[in-house]
Short mmCIF file of C-alpha atoms in Angstrom, two decimals:
data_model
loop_
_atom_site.label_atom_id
_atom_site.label_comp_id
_atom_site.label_asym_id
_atom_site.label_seq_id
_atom_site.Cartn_x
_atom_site.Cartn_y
_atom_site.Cartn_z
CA UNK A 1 -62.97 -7.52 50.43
CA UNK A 2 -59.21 -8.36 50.35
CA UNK A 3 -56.73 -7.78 53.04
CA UNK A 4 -52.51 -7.24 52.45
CA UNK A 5 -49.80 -6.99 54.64
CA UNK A 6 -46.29 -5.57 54.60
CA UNK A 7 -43.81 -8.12 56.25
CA UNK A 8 -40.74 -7.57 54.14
CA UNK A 9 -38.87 -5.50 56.16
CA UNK A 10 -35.41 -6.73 57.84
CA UNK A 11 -36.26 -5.89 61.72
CA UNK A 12 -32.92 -4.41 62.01
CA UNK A 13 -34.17 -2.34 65.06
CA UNK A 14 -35.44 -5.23 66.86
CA UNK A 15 -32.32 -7.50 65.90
CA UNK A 16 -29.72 -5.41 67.19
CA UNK A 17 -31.48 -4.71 70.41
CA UNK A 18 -31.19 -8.46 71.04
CA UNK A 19 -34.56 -9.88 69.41
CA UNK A 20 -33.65 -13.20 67.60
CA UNK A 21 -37.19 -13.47 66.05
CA UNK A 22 -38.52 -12.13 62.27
CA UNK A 23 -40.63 -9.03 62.71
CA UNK A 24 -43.85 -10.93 61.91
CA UNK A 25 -43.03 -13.93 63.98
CA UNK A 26 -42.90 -11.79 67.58
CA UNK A 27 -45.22 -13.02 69.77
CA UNK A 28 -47.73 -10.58 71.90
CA UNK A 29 -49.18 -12.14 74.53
CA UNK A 30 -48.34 -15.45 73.28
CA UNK A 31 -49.35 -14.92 69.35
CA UNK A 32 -47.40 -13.99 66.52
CA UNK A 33 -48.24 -10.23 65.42
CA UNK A 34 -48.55 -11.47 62.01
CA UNK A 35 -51.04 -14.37 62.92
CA UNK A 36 -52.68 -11.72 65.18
CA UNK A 37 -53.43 -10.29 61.96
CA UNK A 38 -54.72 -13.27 59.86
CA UNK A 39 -57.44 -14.11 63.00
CA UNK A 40 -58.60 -10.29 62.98
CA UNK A 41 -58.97 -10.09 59.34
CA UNK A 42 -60.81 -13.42 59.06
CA UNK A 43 -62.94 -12.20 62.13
CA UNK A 44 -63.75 -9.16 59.55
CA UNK A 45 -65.12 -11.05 56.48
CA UNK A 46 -61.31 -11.17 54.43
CA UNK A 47 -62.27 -12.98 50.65
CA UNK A 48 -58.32 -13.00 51.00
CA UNK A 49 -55.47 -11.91 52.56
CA UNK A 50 -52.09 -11.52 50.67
CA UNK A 51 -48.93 -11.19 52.34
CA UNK A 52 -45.22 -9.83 50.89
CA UNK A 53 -42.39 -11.10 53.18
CA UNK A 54 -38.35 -11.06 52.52
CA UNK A 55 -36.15 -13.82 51.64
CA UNK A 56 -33.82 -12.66 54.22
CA UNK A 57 -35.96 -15.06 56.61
CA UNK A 58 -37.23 -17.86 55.38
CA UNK A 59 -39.21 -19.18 58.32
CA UNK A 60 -41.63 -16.17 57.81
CA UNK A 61 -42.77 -17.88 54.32
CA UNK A 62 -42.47 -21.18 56.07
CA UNK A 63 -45.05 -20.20 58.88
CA UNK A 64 -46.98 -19.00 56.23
CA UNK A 65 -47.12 -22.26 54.15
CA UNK A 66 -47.66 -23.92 57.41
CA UNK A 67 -51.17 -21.60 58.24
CA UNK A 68 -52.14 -22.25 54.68
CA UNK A 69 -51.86 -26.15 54.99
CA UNK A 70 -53.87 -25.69 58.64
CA UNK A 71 -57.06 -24.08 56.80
CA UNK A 72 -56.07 -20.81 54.84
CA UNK A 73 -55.48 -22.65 51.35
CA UNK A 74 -56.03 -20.31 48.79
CA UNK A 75 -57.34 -17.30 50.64
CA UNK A 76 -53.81 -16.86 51.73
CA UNK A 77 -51.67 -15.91 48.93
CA UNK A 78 -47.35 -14.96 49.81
CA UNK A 79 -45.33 -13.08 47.72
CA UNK A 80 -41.67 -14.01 48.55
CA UNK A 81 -39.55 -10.45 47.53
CA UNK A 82 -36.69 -8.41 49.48
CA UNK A 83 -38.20 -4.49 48.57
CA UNK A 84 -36.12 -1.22 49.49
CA UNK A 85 -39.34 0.14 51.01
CA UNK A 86 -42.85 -0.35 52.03
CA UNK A 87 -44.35 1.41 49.17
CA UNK A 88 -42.14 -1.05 46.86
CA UNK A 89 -43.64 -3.84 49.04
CA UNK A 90 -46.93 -2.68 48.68
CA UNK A 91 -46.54 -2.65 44.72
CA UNK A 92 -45.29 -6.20 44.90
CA UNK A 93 -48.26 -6.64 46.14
CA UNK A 94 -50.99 -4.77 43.86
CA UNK A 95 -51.34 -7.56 41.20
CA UNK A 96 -53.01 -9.33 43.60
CA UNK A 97 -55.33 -6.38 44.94
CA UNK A 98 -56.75 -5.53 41.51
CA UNK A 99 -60.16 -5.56 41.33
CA UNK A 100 -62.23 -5.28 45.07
CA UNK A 101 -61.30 -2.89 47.47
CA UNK A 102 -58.78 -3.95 50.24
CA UNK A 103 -57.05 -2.97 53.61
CA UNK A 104 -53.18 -2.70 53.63
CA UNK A 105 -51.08 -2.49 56.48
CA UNK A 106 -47.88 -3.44 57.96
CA UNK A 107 -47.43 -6.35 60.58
CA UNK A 108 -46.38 -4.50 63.43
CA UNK A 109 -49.37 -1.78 63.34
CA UNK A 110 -51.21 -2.88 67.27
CA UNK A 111 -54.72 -1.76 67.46
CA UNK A 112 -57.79 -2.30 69.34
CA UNK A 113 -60.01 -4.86 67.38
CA UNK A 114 -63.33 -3.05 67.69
CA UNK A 115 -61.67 0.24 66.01
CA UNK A 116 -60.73 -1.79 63.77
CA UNK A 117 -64.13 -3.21 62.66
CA UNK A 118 -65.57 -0.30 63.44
CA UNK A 119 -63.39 1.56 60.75
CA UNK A 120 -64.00 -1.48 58.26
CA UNK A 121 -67.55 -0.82 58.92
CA UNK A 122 -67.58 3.09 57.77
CA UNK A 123 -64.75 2.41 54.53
CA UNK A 124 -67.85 -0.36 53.52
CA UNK A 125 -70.83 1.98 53.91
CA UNK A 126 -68.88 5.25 52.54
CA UNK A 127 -68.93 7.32 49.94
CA UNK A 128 -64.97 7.18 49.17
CA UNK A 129 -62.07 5.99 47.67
CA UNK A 130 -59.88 5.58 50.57
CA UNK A 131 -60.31 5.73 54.45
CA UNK A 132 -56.89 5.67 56.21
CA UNK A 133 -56.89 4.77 59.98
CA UNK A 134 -55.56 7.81 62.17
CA UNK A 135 -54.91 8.43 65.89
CA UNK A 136 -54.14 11.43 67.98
CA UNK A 137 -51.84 8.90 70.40
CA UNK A 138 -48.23 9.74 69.09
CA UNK A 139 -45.25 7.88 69.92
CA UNK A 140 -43.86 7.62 66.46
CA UNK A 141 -39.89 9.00 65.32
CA UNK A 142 -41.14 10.65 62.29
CA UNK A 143 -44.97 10.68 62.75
CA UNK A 144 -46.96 11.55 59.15
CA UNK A 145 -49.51 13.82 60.58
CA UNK A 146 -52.70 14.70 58.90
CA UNK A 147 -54.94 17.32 57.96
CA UNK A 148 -58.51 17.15 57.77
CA UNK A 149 -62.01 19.10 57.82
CA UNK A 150 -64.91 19.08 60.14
CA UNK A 151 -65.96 15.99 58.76
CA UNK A 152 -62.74 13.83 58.57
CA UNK A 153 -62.21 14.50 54.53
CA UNK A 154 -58.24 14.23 54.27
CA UNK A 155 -57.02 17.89 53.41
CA UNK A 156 -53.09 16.65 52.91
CA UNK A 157 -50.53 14.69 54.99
CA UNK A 158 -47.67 16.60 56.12
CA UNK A 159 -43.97 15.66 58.12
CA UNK A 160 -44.55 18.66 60.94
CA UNK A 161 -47.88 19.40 62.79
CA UNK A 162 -48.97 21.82 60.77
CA UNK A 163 -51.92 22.32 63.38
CA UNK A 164 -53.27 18.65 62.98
CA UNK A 165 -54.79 16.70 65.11
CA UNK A 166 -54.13 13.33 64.17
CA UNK A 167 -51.25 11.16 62.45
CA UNK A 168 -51.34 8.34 60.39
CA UNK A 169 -51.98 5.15 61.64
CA UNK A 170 -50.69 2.97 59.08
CA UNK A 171 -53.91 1.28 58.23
CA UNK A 172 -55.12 1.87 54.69
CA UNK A 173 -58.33 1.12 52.98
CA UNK A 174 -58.66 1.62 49.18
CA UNK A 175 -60.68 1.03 46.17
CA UNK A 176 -58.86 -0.28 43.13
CA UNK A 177 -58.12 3.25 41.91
CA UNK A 178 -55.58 4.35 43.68
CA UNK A 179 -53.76 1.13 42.58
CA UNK A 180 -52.89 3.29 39.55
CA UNK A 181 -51.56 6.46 41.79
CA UNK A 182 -49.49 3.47 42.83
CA UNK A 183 -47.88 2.90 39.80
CA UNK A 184 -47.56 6.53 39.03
CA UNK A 185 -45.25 7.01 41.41
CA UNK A 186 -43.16 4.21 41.14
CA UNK A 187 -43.02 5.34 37.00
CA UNK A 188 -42.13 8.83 38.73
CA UNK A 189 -39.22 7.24 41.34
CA UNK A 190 -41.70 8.22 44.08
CA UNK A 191 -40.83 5.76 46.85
CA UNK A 192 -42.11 6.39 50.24
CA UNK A 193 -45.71 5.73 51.46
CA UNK A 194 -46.21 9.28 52.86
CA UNK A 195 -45.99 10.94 49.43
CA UNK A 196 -47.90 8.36 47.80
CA UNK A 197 -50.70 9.27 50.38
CA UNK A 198 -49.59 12.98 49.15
CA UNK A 199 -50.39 11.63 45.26
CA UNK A 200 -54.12 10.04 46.36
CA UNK A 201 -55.03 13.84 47.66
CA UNK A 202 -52.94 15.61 44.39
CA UNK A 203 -54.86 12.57 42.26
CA UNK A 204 -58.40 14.13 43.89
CA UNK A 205 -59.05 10.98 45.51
CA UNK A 206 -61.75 11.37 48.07
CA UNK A 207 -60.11 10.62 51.41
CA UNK A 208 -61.60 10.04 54.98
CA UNK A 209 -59.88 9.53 58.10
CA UNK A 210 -61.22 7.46 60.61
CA UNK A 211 -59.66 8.02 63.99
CA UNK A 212 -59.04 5.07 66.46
CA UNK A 213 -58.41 5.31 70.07
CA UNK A 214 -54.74 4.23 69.95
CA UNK A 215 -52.62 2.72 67.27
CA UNK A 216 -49.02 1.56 68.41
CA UNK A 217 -45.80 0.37 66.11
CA UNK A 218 -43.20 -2.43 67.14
CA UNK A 219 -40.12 -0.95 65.96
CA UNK A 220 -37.61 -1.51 68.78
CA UNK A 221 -37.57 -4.44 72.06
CA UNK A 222 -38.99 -1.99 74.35
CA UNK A 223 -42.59 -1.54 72.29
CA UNK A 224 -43.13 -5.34 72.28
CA UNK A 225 -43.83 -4.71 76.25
CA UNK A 226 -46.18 -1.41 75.38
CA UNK A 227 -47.72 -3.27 72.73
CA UNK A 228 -48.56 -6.39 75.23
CA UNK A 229 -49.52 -4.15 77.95
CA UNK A 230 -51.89 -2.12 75.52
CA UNK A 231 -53.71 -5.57 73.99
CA UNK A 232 -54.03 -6.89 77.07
CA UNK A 233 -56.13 -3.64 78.67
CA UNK A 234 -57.82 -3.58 75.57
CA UNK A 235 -59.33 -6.98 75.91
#
């Protein structure tokens, strides 16, 4: 099984509230989120793990070279490319996801580690083409919330409540089909995640959600303190 991350965005949040360091290169609790990351995912059985960073900051690629030369060789693979979104990031990405099914997500997604092998667990053993990780724990600006059944099938992902329980967690696993709703909606000038999660359920891909106890996002300088405080109960 592969594993991808989204890295390329520019941090503006975090810059202009006074954090000097790339996204990816924040420490919690003393370790970079996006090396956090690499140890989980090699914890979980990765085959590979391919990251997309910009070339707005260099040292990101650099670290990366850096872990490859300290044991990740070829199982780490970095795509260098400044994208105008995270679905364009994630399409950067898809030549190298071809093929096996994967788990996507973005650095700054904080989660428990036994949700999350716990979730890699069910995508492995289930009958689907995607499991996305969801949580009923919001503290998100524009939350994706979504809608499903009495047994976790995805029924659609929508921007209000819409009676849901649960919003997206920003954890993705896939099969290689829905690399070509992917390019679908990049042909189609679709270019947010959200409605290419909307295209996988319009597609008929089968969905499941997989709920984990609480799934946090470092977006400004205050969550780097929630996130810390959060890992460090949860360990």
């Amino acid at each position: 099984m592969k594993f991808a991350v989204i890295a390329a965005g520019e941090g503006s949040r975090l810059s202009q509230e006074g954090v000097s360091l790339p996204k990816p290169l924040v420490r919690l609790n003393g370790e970079p989120m996006i090396d956090r990351l690499l140890r989980i995912f090699a914890e979980n059985g990765a085959e590979e793990v391919d990251v997309v960073v910009n070339d707005l900051h260099p040292e990101v690629a650099q670290h990366l070279a850096c872990l490859k030369e300290q044991g990740w060789g070829e199982r780490l693979c970095v795509v260098v490319r400044t994208t105008p979104s995270s679905l364009h990031s994630f399409h950067a990405l898809s030549p190298l996801l071809a093929g096996a099914p994967f788990c996507l997500t973005t650095v700054d997604t904080i989660f428990r580690e036994e949700d999350f092998a716990a979730y890699l667990r069910q995508f492995r053993a289930a009958d689907v083409q995607g499991m996305m990780a969801v949580t009923d724990f919001v503290d998100d600006e524009k939350p994706l919330y979504v809608g499903t059944d009495s047994e976790m099938n995805i029924t659609g992902f929508f921007d209000e409540p819409s009676g849901c329980r649960y919003i997206s967690g920003g954890i993705y696993c896939l099969h290689p089909e829905a690399l070509g709703v992917l390019q679908r909606c990049m042909d189609r000038q679709i270019h947010r995640m959200r409605n290419f999660q909307r295209q996988l359920v319009a597609d008929g891909l089968r969905l499941r959600a997989y709920a984990f106890s609480k799934i946090l996002d470092v977006d400004h300088a205050g969550d780097i303190v929630k996130a810390e405080k959060f890992l460090a109960h949860a360990e």
